[in-house]
Every structure is written in C-alpha cells, then in structure tokens.
Backbone as numpy.savetxt, mean C-alpha at the origin, in Angstrom:
# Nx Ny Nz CAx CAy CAz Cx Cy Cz
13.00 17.89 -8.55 12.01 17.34 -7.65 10.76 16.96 -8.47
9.72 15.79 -8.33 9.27 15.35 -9.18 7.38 15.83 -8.49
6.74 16.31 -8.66 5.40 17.13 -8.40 4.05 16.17 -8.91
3.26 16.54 -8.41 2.07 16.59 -8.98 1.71 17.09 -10.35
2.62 17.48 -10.72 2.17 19.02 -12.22 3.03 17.90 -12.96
3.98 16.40 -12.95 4.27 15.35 -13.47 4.04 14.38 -14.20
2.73 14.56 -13.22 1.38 12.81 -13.72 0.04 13.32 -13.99
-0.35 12.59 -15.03 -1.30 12.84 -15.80 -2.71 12.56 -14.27
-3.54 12.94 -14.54 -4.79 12.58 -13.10 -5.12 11.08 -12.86
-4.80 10.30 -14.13 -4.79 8.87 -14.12 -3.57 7.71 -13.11
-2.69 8.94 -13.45 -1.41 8.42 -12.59 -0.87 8.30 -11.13
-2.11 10.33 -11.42 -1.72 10.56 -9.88 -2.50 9.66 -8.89
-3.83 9.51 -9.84 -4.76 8.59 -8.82 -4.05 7.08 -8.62
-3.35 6.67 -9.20 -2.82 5.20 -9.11 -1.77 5.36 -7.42
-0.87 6.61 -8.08 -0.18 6.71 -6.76 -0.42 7.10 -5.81
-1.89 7.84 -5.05 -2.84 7.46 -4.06 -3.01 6.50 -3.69
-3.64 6.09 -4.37 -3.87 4.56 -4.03 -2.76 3.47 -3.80
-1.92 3.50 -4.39 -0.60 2.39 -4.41 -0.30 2.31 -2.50
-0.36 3.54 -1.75 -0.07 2.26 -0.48 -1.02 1.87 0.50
-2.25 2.31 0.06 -3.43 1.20 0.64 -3.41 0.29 -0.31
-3.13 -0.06 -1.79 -3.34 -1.29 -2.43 -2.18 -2.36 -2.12
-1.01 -1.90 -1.56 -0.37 -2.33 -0.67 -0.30 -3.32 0.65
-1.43 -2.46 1.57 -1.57 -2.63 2.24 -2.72 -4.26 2.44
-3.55 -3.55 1.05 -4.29 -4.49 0.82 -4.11 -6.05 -0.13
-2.91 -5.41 -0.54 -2.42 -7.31 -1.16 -2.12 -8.00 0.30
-1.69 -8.00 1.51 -1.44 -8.65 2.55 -2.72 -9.08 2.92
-3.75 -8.61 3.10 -5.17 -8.73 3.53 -5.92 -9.99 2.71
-5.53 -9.67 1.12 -5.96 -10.23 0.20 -4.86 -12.05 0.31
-3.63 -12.05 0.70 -2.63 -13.09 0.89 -3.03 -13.91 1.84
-3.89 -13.73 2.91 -4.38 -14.49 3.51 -5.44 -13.96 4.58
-6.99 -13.66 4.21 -7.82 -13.29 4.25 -8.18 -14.05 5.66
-8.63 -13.11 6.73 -9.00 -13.57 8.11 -10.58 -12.89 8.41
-10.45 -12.53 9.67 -12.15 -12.34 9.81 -12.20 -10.90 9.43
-13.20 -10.53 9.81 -13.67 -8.78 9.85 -12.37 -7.85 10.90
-12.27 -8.28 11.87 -11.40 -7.61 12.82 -9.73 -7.36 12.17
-9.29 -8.57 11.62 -8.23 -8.86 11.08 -8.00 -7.22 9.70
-8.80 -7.73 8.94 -9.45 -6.93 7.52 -9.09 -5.72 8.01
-9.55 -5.06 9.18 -10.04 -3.48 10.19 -8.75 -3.19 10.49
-8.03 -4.10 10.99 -6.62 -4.31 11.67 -5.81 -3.70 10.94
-5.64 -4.23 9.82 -4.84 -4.58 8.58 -4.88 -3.00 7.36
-6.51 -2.53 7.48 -6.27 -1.45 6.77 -6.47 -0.40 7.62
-6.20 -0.12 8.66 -6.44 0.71 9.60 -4.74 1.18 9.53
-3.96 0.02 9.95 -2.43 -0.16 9.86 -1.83 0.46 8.71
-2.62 0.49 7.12 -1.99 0.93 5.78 -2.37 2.41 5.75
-3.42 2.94 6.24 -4.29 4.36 6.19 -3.53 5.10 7.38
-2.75 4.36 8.26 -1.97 4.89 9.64 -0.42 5.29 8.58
0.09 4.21 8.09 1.02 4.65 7.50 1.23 5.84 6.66
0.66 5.82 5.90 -0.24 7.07 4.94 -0.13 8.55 5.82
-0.92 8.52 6.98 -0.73 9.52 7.61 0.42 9.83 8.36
1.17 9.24 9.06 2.24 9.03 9.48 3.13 9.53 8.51
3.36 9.55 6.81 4.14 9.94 6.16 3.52 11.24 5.93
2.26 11.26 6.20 1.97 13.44 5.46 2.26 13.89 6.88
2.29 13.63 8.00 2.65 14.38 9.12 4.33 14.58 8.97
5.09 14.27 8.67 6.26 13.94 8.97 6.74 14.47 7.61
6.21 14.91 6.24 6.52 15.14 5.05 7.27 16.38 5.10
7.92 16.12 4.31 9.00 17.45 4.01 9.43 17.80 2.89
8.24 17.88 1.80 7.83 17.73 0.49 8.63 16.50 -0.12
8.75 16.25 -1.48 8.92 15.44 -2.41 7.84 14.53 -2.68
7.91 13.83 -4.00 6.56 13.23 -4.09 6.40 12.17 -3.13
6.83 11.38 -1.88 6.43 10.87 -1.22 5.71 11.46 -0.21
6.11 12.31 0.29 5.01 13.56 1.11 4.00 13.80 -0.03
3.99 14.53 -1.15 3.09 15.07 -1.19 1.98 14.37 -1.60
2.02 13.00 -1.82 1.12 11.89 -1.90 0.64 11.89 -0.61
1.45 11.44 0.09 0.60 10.91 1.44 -0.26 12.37 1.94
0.25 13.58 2.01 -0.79 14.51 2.34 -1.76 14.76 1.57
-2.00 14.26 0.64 -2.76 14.12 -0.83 -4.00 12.69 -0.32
-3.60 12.34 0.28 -3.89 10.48 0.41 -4.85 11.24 2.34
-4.46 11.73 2.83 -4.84 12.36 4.12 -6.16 13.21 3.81
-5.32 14.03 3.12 -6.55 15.10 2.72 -7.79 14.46 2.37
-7.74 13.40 1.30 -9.29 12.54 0.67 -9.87 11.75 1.99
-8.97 11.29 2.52 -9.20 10.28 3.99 -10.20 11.57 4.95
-9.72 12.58 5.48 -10.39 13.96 6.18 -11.41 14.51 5.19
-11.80 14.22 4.00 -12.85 14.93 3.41 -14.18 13.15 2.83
-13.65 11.97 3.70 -14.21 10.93 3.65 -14.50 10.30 1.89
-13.05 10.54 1.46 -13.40 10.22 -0.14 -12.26 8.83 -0.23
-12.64 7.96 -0.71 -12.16 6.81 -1.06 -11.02 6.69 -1.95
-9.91 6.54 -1.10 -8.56 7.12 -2.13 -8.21 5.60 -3.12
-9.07 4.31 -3.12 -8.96 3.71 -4.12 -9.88 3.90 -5.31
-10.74 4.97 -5.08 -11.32 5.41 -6.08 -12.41 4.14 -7.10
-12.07 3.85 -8.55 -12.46 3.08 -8.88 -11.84 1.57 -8.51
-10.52 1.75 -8.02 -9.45 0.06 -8.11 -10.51 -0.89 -7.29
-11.31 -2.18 -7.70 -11.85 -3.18 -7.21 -11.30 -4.07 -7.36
-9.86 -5.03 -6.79 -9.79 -6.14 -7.38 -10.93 -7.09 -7.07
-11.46 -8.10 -8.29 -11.88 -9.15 -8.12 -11.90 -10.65 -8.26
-12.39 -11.30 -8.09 -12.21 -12.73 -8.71 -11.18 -13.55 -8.12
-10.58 -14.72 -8.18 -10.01 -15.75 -7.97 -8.29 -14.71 -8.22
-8.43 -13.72 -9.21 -6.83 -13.30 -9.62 -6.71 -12.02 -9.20
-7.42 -11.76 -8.06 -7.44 -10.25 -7.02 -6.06 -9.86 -6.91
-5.57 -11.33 -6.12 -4.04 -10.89 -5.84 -2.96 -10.45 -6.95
-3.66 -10.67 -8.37 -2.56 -11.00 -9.17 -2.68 -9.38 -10.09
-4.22 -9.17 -9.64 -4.47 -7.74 -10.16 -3.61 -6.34 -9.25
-3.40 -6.52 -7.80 -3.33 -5.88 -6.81 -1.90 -5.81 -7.26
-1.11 -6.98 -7.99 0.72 -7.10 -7.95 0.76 -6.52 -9.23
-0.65 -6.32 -10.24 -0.23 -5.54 -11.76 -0.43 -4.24 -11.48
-1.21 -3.69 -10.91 -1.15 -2.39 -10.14 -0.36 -1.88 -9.76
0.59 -3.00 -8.62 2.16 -2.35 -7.81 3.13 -2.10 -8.75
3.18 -2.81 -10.02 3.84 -3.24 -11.37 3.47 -2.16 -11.73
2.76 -1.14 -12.25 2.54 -0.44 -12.78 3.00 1.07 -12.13
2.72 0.81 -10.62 3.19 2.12 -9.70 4.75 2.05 -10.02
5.61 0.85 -9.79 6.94 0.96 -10.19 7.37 1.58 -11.49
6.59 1.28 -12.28 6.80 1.57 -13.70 6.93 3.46 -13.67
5.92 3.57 -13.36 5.63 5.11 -13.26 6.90 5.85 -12.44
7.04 5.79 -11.33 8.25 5.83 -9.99 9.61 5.99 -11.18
9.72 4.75 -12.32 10.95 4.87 -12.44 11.25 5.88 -13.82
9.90 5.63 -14.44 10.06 6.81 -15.69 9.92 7.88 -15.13
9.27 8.09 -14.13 8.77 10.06 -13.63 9.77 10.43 -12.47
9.78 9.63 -11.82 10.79 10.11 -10.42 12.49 10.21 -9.96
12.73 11.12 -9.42 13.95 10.84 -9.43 14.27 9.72 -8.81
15.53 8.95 -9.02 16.09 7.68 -8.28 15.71 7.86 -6.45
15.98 9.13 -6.11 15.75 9.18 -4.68 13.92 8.85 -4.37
13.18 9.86 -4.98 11.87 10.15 -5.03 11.35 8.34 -4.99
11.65 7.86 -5.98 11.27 6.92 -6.15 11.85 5.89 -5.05
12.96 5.48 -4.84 13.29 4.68 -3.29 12.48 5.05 -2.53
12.25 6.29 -1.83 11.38 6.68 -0.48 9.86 5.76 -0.84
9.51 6.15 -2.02 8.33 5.93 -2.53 7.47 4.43 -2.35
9.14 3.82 -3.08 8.93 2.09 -2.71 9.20 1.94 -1.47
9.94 2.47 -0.28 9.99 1.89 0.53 8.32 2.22 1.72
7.80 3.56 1.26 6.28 3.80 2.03 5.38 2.51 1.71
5.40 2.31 0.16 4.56 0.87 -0.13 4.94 -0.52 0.89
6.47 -0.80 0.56 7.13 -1.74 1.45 6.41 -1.78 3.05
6.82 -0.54 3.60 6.34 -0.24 4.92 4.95 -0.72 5.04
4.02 0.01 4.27 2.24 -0.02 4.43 2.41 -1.55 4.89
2.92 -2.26 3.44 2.54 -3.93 4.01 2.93 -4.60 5.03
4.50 -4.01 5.16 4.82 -4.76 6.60 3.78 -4.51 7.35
3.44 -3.16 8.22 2.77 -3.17 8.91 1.41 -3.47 9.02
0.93 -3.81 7.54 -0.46 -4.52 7.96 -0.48 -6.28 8.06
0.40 -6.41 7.59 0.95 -7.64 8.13 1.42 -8.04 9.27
1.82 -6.99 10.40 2.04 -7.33 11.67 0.73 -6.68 12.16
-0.16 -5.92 11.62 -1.08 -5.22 12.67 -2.30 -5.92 13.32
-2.45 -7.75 12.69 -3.42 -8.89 13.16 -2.29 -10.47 12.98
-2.77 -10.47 14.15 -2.30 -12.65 14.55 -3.30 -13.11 13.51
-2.88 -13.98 12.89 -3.29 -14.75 11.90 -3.90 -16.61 12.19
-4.71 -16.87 12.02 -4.76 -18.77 12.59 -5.15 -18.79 14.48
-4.72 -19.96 14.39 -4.53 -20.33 15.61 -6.97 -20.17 15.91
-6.28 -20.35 17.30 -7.77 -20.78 18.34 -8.04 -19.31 19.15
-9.38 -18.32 19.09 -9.06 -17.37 20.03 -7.54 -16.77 20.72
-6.80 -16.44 19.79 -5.35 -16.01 19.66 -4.86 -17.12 20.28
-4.92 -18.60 20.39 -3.56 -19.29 20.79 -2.89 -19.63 19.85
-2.18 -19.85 19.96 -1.02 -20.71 18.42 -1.35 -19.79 16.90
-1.50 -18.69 17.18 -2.05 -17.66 15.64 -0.49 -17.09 15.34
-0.35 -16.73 14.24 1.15 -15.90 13.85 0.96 -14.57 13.96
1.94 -13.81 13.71 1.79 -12.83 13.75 1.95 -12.26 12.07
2.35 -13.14 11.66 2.98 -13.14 9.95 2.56 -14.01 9.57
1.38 -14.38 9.12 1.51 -15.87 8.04 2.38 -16.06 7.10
2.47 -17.24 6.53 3.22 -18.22 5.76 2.49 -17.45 4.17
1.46 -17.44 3.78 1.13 -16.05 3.13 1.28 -15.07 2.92
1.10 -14.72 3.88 1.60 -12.63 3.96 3.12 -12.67 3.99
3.59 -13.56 4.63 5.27 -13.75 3.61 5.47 -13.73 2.36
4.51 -14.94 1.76 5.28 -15.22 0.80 4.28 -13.54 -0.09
3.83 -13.13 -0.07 3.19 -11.57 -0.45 4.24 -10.60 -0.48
4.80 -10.45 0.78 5.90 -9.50 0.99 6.74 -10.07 0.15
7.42 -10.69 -0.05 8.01 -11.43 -0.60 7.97 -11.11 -2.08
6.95 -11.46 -2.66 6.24 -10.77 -4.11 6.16 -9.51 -4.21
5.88 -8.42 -3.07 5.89 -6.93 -3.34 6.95 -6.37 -3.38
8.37 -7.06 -2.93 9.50 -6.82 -2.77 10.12 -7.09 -4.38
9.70 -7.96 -4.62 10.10 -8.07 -6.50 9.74 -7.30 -7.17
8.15 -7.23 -6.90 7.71 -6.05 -7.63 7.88 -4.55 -8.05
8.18 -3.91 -6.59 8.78 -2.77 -6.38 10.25 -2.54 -6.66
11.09 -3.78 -6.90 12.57 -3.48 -7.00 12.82 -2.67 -8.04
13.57 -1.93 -7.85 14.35 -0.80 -9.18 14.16 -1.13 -10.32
C-alpha cells in the first residue's frame, strides 16, 4: 500500500493539489463569469470531499482526507501552484504530467488507477457543474466545445 511516509513534502503537496488543479484546467479551457468559476470549483473541492468521506484508506483516500482536512482548517491546498500567462493551460497539463509521473513510479498499479480516475472525475464534474455560452441560460451547453477538448487532453495526460 503506497502512504504518505512515500513522497517527499514536495510531492505530497503536488498530489493535494492535483484534483483541484484538475478541476481547474476545465475552468481555465473555457473561462465564463464569476458564478461559472464558483460553480466549477465548488464541484472539484465537492469531489475531494466526497472521496475522504467514503475513503477506505489507500493513497486515494488518504489524499482526499488530507485535501479536507486543509479545506476545514481554511488553508489553500494549491498552496504555491499559480498558473499564469497566455500558457496557464499548458502549465496546469505539466503539473497533471507530473502527478502521473509520480502515481506511476510510487504507486501501486491499483493506487494509481483510483487516483487517475478522482482527477478524471474532479473535471468531469466541474465541467458539468455550469452551462457555458448562450443568452441568460438559453442556447448555453452544458459542456463546451473546450472543456471537451480539455477532458480530452487530461485523459492523455493521466493515461498509464
């Protein structure tokens, strides 16, 4: 079973963070108003908890109760990660690149599936958690043509 007593504090903090940064490449794929933004990471920080309630150790539990705990003591589980600039998105997919990396040298094959699929999850659901476009919700998606093609990219990213 693969622990905390695994990853160096640099690592562990990456994999905190990995499924709000998740959550937040969809946000970043096609950027809407304030409500959308609220929607969207409200949806990735729900997931998060949703997996430490339901945990039954391994390192995917013990992240997310790890990821809960900072959330209940009001500490910012992206810590220093700011993407910026014009290549936010491209920083947010070297990040996910890097969480895989880690997953596959440190974790077991199982540990690590659950792991990618909590990231997977975060984004779906902040990708369904705001209508996108359209006029005062008429004709808006529920998925942009963006946040597809995102999922889409996090799905490469994260593969084995």
């Amino acid at each position: 079973m693969t622990t905390r007593a695994d990853f160096t504090d640099q690592e562990w903090a990456r994999l905190q963070r990995a499924p709000i940064v998740a959550g937040m490449a969809i946000t970043l794929a096609d950027p809407g108003g304030p409500i959308e933004v609220i929607k969207e990471s409200t949806a990735a920080f729900k997931t998060v908890n949703e997996a430490a309630m339901g945990a039954r150790g391994g390192l995917c539990g013990e992240v997310a109760i790890s990821v809960a705990e900072m959330t209940q003591q009001r500490k910012n589980p992206l810590g220093d990660f700011k993407p910026r600039g014009a290549d936010a998105g491209e920083q947010i997919l070297d990040e996910l690149r890097a969480v895989n990396s880690l997953l596959t040298e440190k974790a077991t094959p199982e540990e690590a599936a659950a792991f990618r699929e909590l990231l997977l999850t975060s984004a779906q659901r902040s990708a369904d958690a705001a209508k996108e476009g359209g006029f005062m919700g008429f004709k808006a998606e529920r998925v942009s043509e963006g946040e597809k093609r995102m999922l889409d990219k996090l799905r490469e990213v994260l593969s084995p």
